[in-house]
Each structure stands twice: as C-alpha cells, then as structure tokens.
Amino acid sequence: MNMEVDAAVIPVKGVEGQKIAVLGLGRSGLSAARALRDGGAEPLCWDDNPAARDRAEAEGFAVADLTRAETMESVRSLIVSPGIPHLYPEPNPVIALALDLGVPVDNDIGLFFRSAADRGWGDYDVQPRIVAVTGSNGKSTTSALIHHVLESVGRDTQLAGNIGRGVLDIDPPGDGGVVVLELSSYQTDLARALTPDVAVFTNLTPDHLDRHGGLGGYFAAKRRLFAEGGPDRAVIGVDEAEGRYLANQLGEGPTDDRVIRISSGQKLTGPGWLVYARKGFLTEWRKGRQVGSIDLRAIPGLPGAHNHQNACAAYAACRALGLAPRVIESAFHTFAGLPHRSQIVAERGGVRYVNDSKATNVDAASKALRAFDRLRWICGGLEKEGGLEALLPATGSVIKAYVIGREAAAFAMTLRGVETEVCTDMATAVARAAAEAQPGETVLLAPAAASFDQYDSFEKRGEDFVTQVGKLPPL
C-alpha cells in the first residue's frame, strides 16, 4: 500500500545517497522522513507504536528496528523527535545505542538550519531571514505576534516549529521573506545546526528539569540557540540572572547594538539598545536617545505584565528586521492573541471568562493572576516539580480558587491563605465559579499544573473550559 502524501517542501541538503534513521513517527518525525527522502536520502523509520510504524509504511517508508546494532551500524545519522529523551533522565535505548556506536544524533530543527544555511531556496534580491524564539514562557505569543506584525505590513512570512507548521513543511520563502520559529528546549538541545538571523530569549523559569538534569542544563539548552550559530541580532530578556549573563556573553561592550536587552517591570539604562515596559508603556532607547513608545494598556490582545514582556520581545525583533515603531504599534492593535493564553472567551453579566490553560507552571500562572483584578481562579492538575510556594505571593487578587484534577484536595491544601473549593472536574468548577461571580470579576483558568492527569494536552483542557462556559444557562 502506498498512500499519496504531499512532498516535503524543504528538502534536506547534503544527504543524497545516505541511509538515515528516524526515531519517532509523529508530526516532526514523518515530516523529517519526507524531507530526507526528497533530499535523496534513504530513511529507515522506527517508533515503539505499531500504528505509527503502519502509517510510515503506508507512505512507502522502510521500517527497521533501530534497537538492533546491525541496523544502527548501517546508518549515517539518527534523527530524533523532540519528545524522546536523549540524555536525562536517561537516554532512550535507540539513542543510547547510537551514542555507543558513534552515530551522530540530530533532529528536524538541525536538518532545517543545515538546509537553510546554503541559501539554496532560490535567487533573491533580498535573502530570506530566520527569526527564532525560545524561553520558558511567552515564546508562542511572541512568535505569533512577530508573524502578525510582518503579515500586517505585507511581508512574506511563515510561522513554524513548536507552533504553526513543522519546520520542514513550510514553503520555500519568497524574496525578503521571514520565517518565524518557536523553539522549545527539547528542540534547541539536540539540533546540530542553529543559525538564525535574529534570536530571541524571552525569560527563564524552572521547567522540564527532569529532561535537562536541572536548571543549569535547561538554561544550557536554551543558550545553544545563541552560542552555536551566532545570530546577527539577539533579543534578550534580562529580568533573570541567566538573561543578564547571556546578554553579557554576546555583547562586546555596552554600546554593542547587536544585543537588544528587554524587560518588563524595570527601567533599563545605558548606551545600548533597550526596550522595556513599565506601568503599561513600552519604551525603546538606542544610543542614549528615546526613539519609540507604545501605550500597551489600550491593546486588548496583550493584557498583563507577562504579555507586555512578549510585546517588548516582538517589538525588538521587528525593529531588528527594520520595521518602524509606528508600523509595529498599529499591528499590535489588531493582534487577537492566541487560544489558551489569556484568551477572553466570553463576557456575561459583567463577568469575564479567560482561558489561560497554557499557564502550566508556577511562573506562567503567577503572571496570569497578576494580569487581572478580582479573580475567581480555576486551577489544579498534575503538579510540577518545585511545588506551589512561589505562586502564593501572586494570589492577592484571588477571591476564591476552584480546584480541579485527580489530586484536587491535595492541591487545594497547598494554597495557603486562599479560599478554595474542591471541584475535581472542569464542569463543576465553571458552574460554581459562575454561580458566585459578581459583575466586575473575572473567572480565570490558569492551572499552574500540567494537564495529563485528566486531559491529553493543555489545548484539550482549555477547550473543555470554553465548552463549559458555553453551556452556562442564560442569565
């Protein structure tokens, strides 16, 4: 059986005639296999899931058990999907075998940058550029906002990576086109080529620590985006020590404007290129002179200090691409925001309902809580490493918390000083919050926890919230 599938549109360069193994046959794995085949390679595919192997065979790919040494010895390299551990907490057995045999390990991001680096996409008057965004929180909104601004001014732009399309599934960019990539630590940690023209670091807070062997390993994975290829411009959030350290490492001195420092909540000073937001106003300084300012308070798609940080990062990236401040400001006003990220889904009886299901860790939830006054807070799920202690200072605006999840009672007990009600499921939480909410209040889903105890993903959790709000009886 051979199923017709659209060919990958970014063929991998430099692999003609090579036998290359592909581990993990989800979206990125199959995309990589197609792009390798289009580049003249012979992919050998494997996934622990028989259904995934069947899908690959239906597309005409060879399926081979990569746990067998004789198979791994026959390949030039191994391409790994991002969800598969390659080092911590321990390497996947296939990757461990590749390490033992000296087989190079890479991922689809590395293949993309390797193929983009030779600029073989076409003949251009203005070469396409790549903007890559990483960080703990805000990278999806920042990436989408950059893409939105570029679309608003008529630039050829595509959004890919951890958001939008797979990196090898995009169309070859047009003259002067811009590819905007959101990259997770899983993706930057393993890629053997990372050469963006503009690289963005939003912030760093503890997350995925088991996968990276601790906070230092997590930061090192993010840092690779800047250290491996040397972007022409780096936009660095300096609200944490790691960001200040990274900016210091990249700059040759305080006036080196290859580094644009950004902040939310503090005024930045000095002769360099600076973008910061304070009290709802974004300000840009360059060479000791103010050159731009935006009132962010009037932009509905960017509520709260955490979105103001995203706005600073996107603004700085767009300025690095040569866009004027007023052009960027105009585009900001038409940005609708992303689903599951401070998304206003309804207003009934003077009560707003906001879906921030993407707030899966303490830092993201803290920022969501600080973005609104007078909150009915729906929270809970699979608690992450580190507990909730750091969240408590942000709960001052919470009138009451409605806790969901299989361990809702235990989760509620950690919220000291907050009135709580154990609801367990989303339908009960939404119904109870709606019944008690008064005009001027906000019902906010900001779980501060992973979704996997009850849902397949944070998206499914957010969709359930939206569904339950839609089922509320008419007022």
XYZ file of C-alpha atoms in Angstrom:
475
model
C 0.000 0.000 0.000
C 1.407 3.404 -0.944
C -0.550 6.441 0.194
C -0.167 9.692 -1.734
C 1.238 12.417 0.526
C 2.282 15.953 -0.289
C 6.060 16.072 -0.716
C 8.117 17.907 1.867
C 8.785 21.391 0.579
C 12.169 21.919 2.279
C 14.311 19.003 1.033
C 17.275 18.285 3.312
C 20.623 19.244 1.774
C 23.750 17.114 1.804
C 22.139 13.733 2.388
C 21.923 12.285 -1.118
C 22.546 8.536 -1.127
C 22.790 8.310 2.668
C 20.865 5.877 4.847
C 19.469 7.889 7.777
C 17.481 6.565 10.725
C 14.374 8.387 12.001
C 13.174 7.682 15.558
C 9.639 8.767 16.479
C 6.997 8.983 13.757
C 4.720 11.761 14.922
C 4.330 15.057 13.080
C 8.001 16.070 13.160
C 9.332 12.550 12.571
C 7.293 11.851 9.456
C 7.984 15.359 8.187
C 11.723 14.740 8.625
C 11.468 11.397 6.816
C 9.717 13.055 3.860
C 12.259 15.876 3.714
C 15.142 13.386 3.855
C 13.599 11.340 1.061
C 13.104 14.476 -1.034
C 16.779 15.269 -0.460
C 17.811 11.913 -1.880
C 18.367 10.034 1.380
C 17.050 6.606 2.317
C 15.160 6.965 5.634
C 14.877 3.968 7.986
C 11.953 4.645 10.319
C 11.072 3.332 13.769
C 8.529 4.019 16.503
C 7.562 1.919 19.519
C 3.918 2.361 18.481
C 2.883 -0.188 15.824
C 0.211 2.170 14.470
C 2.863 4.825 13.835
C 5.008 2.268 12.008
C 1.990 1.315 9.888
C 1.476 4.969 8.907
C 5.102 5.229 7.804
C 4.879 2.040 5.762
C 1.684 3.355 4.136
C 3.759 6.298 2.852
C 6.296 3.922 1.384
C 8.988 4.295 4.045
C 11.195 1.398 5.118
C 10.578 0.448 8.749
C 13.506 -1.106 10.624
C 14.039 -1.994 14.289
C 16.606 0.583 15.379
C 17.292 -1.235 18.640
C 19.321 -3.778 16.624
C 23.020 -2.926 16.471
C 23.403 -4.199 12.900
C 20.677 -1.773 11.768
C 22.179 1.203 13.580
C 25.657 0.403 12.241
C 24.322 0.788 8.698
C 23.109 4.397 9.043
C 24.944 7.712 8.648
C 22.952 9.551 11.358
C 19.884 9.336 13.622
C 17.093 11.940 13.564
C 15.085 12.072 16.795
C 11.652 13.532 17.570
C 11.631 16.157 20.371
C 9.611 14.153 22.884
C 12.218 11.374 23.127
C 14.827 11.757 25.933
C 18.396 11.717 24.661
C 20.304 12.283 27.918
C 18.184 12.868 31.032
C 16.594 11.255 32.946
C 18.186 8.542 30.781
C 18.678 8.123 27.035
C 16.127 6.226 25.012
C 17.617 2.775 24.198
C 17.910 3.599 20.490
C 19.747 6.830 21.257
C 21.952 5.062 23.790
C 22.920 2.585 21.058
C 23.691 5.439 18.653
C 25.897 7.086 21.272
C 27.763 3.824 21.849
C 28.312 3.343 18.123
C 29.269 6.960 17.424
C 26.274 7.579 15.142
C 25.556 11.356 15.054
C 22.203 12.308 16.606
C 20.217 15.292 15.284
C 16.616 16.491 14.918
C 14.405 18.199 12.343
C 15.498 21.654 13.534
C 19.116 20.791 12.788
C 18.133 19.482 9.360
C 16.218 22.686 8.636
C 19.067 25.014 9.560
C 21.552 22.850 7.673
C 19.366 23.115 4.590
C 18.664 26.828 5.039
C 22.294 27.753 5.604
C 23.332 27.243 1.993
C 20.608 29.674 0.898
C 19.639 27.257 -1.844
C 15.972 28.222 -1.679
C 16.133 30.418 -4.790
C 17.520 33.585 -6.362
C 16.627 36.624 -4.281
C 17.267 40.334 -4.355
C 16.840 40.197 -0.549
C 17.754 36.935 1.163
C 15.123 35.389 3.444
C 15.727 35.718 7.175
C 15.002 33.417 10.091
C 13.800 34.652 13.484
C 13.970 32.014 16.229
C 12.266 32.472 19.604
C 12.967 30.467 22.748
C 12.457 30.877 26.509
C 10.353 29.383 29.281
C 7.176 31.434 28.927
C 5.716 33.635 26.219
C 7.549 32.199 23.232
C 4.348 31.161 21.428
C 2.708 34.571 21.842
C 5.956 36.352 20.954
C 6.408 34.247 17.812
C 2.788 34.714 16.749
C 2.993 38.458 17.406
C 6.135 38.853 15.267
C 4.430 36.868 12.499
C 1.277 39.001 12.821
C 3.235 42.267 12.547
C 5.068 41.033 9.457
C 1.804 39.896 7.867
C 0.243 43.276 8.644
C 2.903 45.095 6.637
C 2.646 42.694 3.713
C 5.892 40.803 4.272
C 6.195 37.202 3.099
C 6.236 35.367 6.441
C 5.652 31.877 7.817
C 5.238 30.624 11.381
C 6.683 27.210 12.212
C 8.473 24.997 14.712
C 6.725 24.438 18.019
C 3.783 26.462 16.677
C 2.163 26.510 13.263
C 3.708 24.135 10.717
C 6.662 21.789 11.096
C 9.934 23.426 10.107
C 10.403 21.121 7.130
C 6.789 21.537 5.997
C 6.967 25.242 5.191
C 7.015 26.697 1.696
C 10.311 27.996 0.332
C 10.232 31.659 1.437
C 9.867 34.414 -1.134
C 12.115 37.376 -1.808
C 12.835 39.090 1.515
C 10.658 36.545 3.332
C 10.880 35.900 7.063
C 10.481 32.509 8.734
C 9.489 32.829 12.407
C 10.296 29.767 14.508
C 9.206 28.977 18.039
C 11.766 26.571 19.501
C 11.479 24.616 22.741
C 14.419 23.489 24.861
C 13.847 19.956 23.571
C 14.451 21.249 20.048
C 17.431 23.544 20.720
C 19.187 20.998 22.953
C 19.779 18.451 20.207
C 19.944 20.396 16.935
C 23.414 20.179 15.386
C 22.876 23.392 13.367
C 21.313 26.569 14.801
C 21.886 29.655 12.650
C 19.013 32.163 12.947
C 19.451 35.736 11.759
C 17.588 37.078 14.813
C 17.368 35.028 18.023
C 15.017 35.862 20.912
C 15.291 34.749 24.573
C 12.129 35.705 26.463
C 12.851 34.560 30.043
C 13.897 31.585 32.133
C 11.946 29.893 34.922
C 12.221 26.280 36.154
C 10.563 23.818 33.771
C 11.363 20.413 32.232
C 14.075 19.970 34.875
C 13.979 16.169 34.767
C 14.591 16.262 30.994
C 17.614 18.583 31.318
C 19.196 17.363 34.548
C 18.339 20.551 36.461
C 18.076 24.292 35.859
C 21.647 24.618 34.566
C 21.040 22.020 31.878
C 17.742 23.675 30.964
C 19.439 27.061 30.529
C 22.282 25.444 28.563
C 19.728 24.018 26.119
C 18.244 27.491 25.545
C 21.681 29.113 25.324
C 22.679 26.885 22.389
C 20.433 28.933 20.085
C 22.776 31.893 20.622
C 26.112 30.151 21.085
C 26.087 27.676 18.192
C 25.483 29.907 15.195
C 25.947 33.481 16.347
C 22.814 35.402 15.251
C 23.205 38.821 13.643
C 20.957 40.224 16.368
C 19.981 38.810 19.749
C 16.937 39.973 21.722
C 17.496 39.029 25.360
C 15.098 39.265 28.309
C 17.199 40.436 31.260
C 14.696 40.097 34.118
C 16.522 36.983 35.370
C 20.213 36.451 36.081
C 20.512 33.953 33.230
C 19.321 36.529 30.709
C 21.730 39.160 32.004
C 24.553 36.622 31.799
C 23.610 35.671 28.229
C 23.410 39.303 27.111
C 26.814 39.943 28.682
C 28.358 36.976 26.887
C 27.018 38.027 23.495
C 27.888 41.724 23.644
C 31.326 43.243 23.054
C 30.509 46.225 25.269
C 27.636 48.417 26.473
C 27.241 50.121 23.081
C 27.147 46.894 21.041
C 23.693 47.062 19.472
C 23.833 43.513 18.173
C 22.226 42.749 21.558
C 18.816 44.274 22.336
C 18.027 43.986 26.050
C 14.358 43.817 27.011
C 12.498 43.928 30.326
C 9.007 44.028 31.771
C 8.701 45.967 35.012
C 12.092 47.655 35.245
C 13.568 50.674 33.531
C 16.711 49.813 31.615
C 19.502 52.349 31.378
C 22.739 52.671 29.469
C 24.009 53.497 25.983
C 22.907 50.242 24.340
C 19.729 49.207 22.517
C 16.997 48.827 25.151
C 13.275 48.020 25.086
C 11.280 47.864 28.305
C 7.717 48.101 29.597
C 6.714 49.846 32.819
C 3.220 50.726 34.036
C 1.753 49.702 30.692
C 4.087 51.733 28.470
C 6.680 50.220 26.123
C 9.748 52.391 25.558
C 12.668 51.978 23.171
C 16.042 53.630 23.769
C 19.011 53.483 21.406
C 22.377 55.174 21.828
C 21.095 57.139 24.807
C 18.038 58.514 22.992
C 14.371 57.523 23.182
C 13.202 56.506 19.711
C 9.844 54.828 20.341
C 6.965 54.456 22.813
C 3.676 52.489 22.825
C 0.785 52.595 25.297
C 0.149 48.864 25.738
C -2.809 49.354 28.070
C -5.140 50.010 25.138
C -4.220 46.783 23.298
C -6.805 44.108 24.208
C -4.819 41.184 22.795
C -1.884 41.811 25.147
C -3.229 42.032 28.734
C -0.953 41.973 31.765
C 2.758 42.360 32.504
C 3.631 38.953 31.023
C 2.150 39.986 27.678
C 3.937 43.304 27.933
C 7.178 41.335 28.092
C 6.062 39.428 24.984
C 5.314 42.764 23.320
C 8.819 44.018 24.125
C 10.397 40.899 22.643
C 8.292 41.027 19.476
C 8.805 44.785 19.096
C 12.590 44.393 19.418
C 12.681 41.560 16.878
C 10.625 43.588 14.395
C 12.873 46.606 14.906
C 15.867 44.356 14.229
C 14.162 43.478 10.925
C 13.926 47.193 10.066
C 10.261 47.967 10.820
C 9.321 51.421 12.102
C 7.880 51.879 15.627
C 4.517 53.243 14.472
C 4.079 50.408 11.989
C 4.648 47.893 14.778
C 2.274 49.736 17.127
C -0.509 49.735 14.530
C -0.147 45.973 14.034
C -0.180 45.333 17.806
C -3.693 46.787 17.986
C -5.046 44.139 15.600
C -3.430 41.172 17.373
C -6.176 38.907 18.738
C -3.936 36.801 20.967
C -3.565 33.038 20.951
C -6.017 30.411 22.159
C -5.355 29.207 25.723
C -3.134 32.216 26.536
C -5.043 34.979 28.368
C -7.831 34.387 25.853
C -11.069 36.199 26.672
C -13.724 33.650 25.669
C -16.931 35.246 26.993
C -18.429 38.075 28.991
C -21.801 37.547 30.655
C -23.472 39.585 33.331
C -20.418 41.804 33.684
C -18.129 38.795 34.344
C -15.232 37.988 32.028
C -14.171 34.395 31.339
C -10.486 33.992 30.464
C -8.781 30.830 29.219
C -5.071 30.623 30.124
C -4.755 26.839 30.018
C -1.173 27.260 28.741
C -0.215 28.506 32.236
C 1.110 25.057 33.100
C 3.834 26.149 35.529
C 4.019 28.394 38.569
C 5.669 31.341 36.816
C 3.141 31.469 33.970
C 0.225 31.155 36.392
C 1.669 33.912 38.620
C 1.810 36.272 35.669
C -1.741 35.398 34.648
C -3.010 36.048 38.181
C -1.314 39.447 38.267
C -2.870 40.458 34.935
C -6.432 40.676 36.329
C -8.243 42.038 39.382
C -10.943 40.311 41.447
C -10.458 36.746 40.314
C -12.385 33.508 40.548
C -9.480 31.175 39.828
C -9.801 27.689 38.314
C -6.575 25.780 38.928
C -5.107 22.335 39.505
C -3.868 19.312 37.606
C -0.631 17.365 37.615
C 1.617 19.400 39.908
C 5.120 20.056 38.604
C 8.425 19.733 40.426
C 9.096 22.552 42.892
C 5.611 22.889 44.363
C 3.403 25.977 44.513
C 5.168 28.051 47.174
C 6.398 30.629 44.643
C 2.817 31.130 43.422
C 1.351 32.319 46.722
C 2.580 35.971 46.527
C 0.553 36.382 43.289
C -2.787 35.314 44.804
C -3.714 38.671 46.336
C -6.414 39.326 43.735
C -7.961 35.857 44.102
C -11.391 35.886 45.762
C -11.696 32.113 45.606
C -9.993 29.154 43.914
C -11.915 26.275 42.341
C -9.565 23.291 42.168
C -9.714 20.564 39.522
C -7.637 17.436 38.927
C -7.370 13.938 40.314
C -5.405 15.252 43.310
C -7.549 18.360 43.750
C -7.820 18.078 47.534
C -4.038 17.863 47.991
C -3.524 20.730 45.518
C -6.036 22.888 47.424
C -4.227 22.308 50.721
C -1.073 23.939 49.331
C -2.895 27.214 48.557
C -2.449 28.728 51.995
C -4.414 31.913 52.597
C -6.698 31.336 49.606
C -10.311 30.282 49.991
C -10.670 27.060 47.994
C -13.369 24.695 46.821
C -12.515 21.195 45.603
C -14.411 20.698 42.344
C -12.305 17.952 40.687
C -13.749 18.380 37.176
C -13.999 21.385 34.857
C -17.796 21.359 34.546
C -18.241 21.691 38.306
C -15.542 24.360 38.620
C -17.003 26.553 35.880
C -20.553 26.167 37.194
C -19.556 27.025 40.789
C -17.395 29.989 39.765
C -20.135 31.362 37.516
C -22.752 30.983 40.232
C -20.686 33.009 42.711
C -19.091 35.597 40.410
C -20.191 39.236 40.653
C -20.090 41.949 37.965
C -16.557 43.272 37.506
C -14.937 39.942 38.420
C -13.032 37.547 36.146
C -13.239 33.767 36.032
C -9.719 32.699 35.067
C -8.451 29.255 34.104
C -4.725 29.323 34.948
C -3.970 25.787 36.161
C -0.352 26.152 37.383
C -0.060 22.439 36.564
C 0.217 20.005 33.690
C -2.953 18.634 32.139
C -2.070 14.971 31.777
C -3.955 13.710 34.832
C -7.260 14.469 33.059
C -6.526 15.671 29.500
C -4.295 14.765 26.581
C -2.959 18.315 26.356
C -3.357 21.847 27.697
C -5.307 22.603 24.497
C -7.913 19.952 25.349
C -8.184 21.359 28.858
C -8.708 24.875 27.514
C -11.276 23.643 25.008
C -13.187 21.980 27.848
C -13.202 25.276 29.745
C -14.579 27.089 26.693
C -17.196 24.367 26.215
C -18.344 24.519 29.837
C -18.593 28.340 29.721
C -20.728 27.953 26.602
C -23.039 25.580 28.466
C -23.803 28.039 31.270
C -27.557 28.804 31.446
C -28.752 32.148 30.104
C -28.845 34.991 32.625
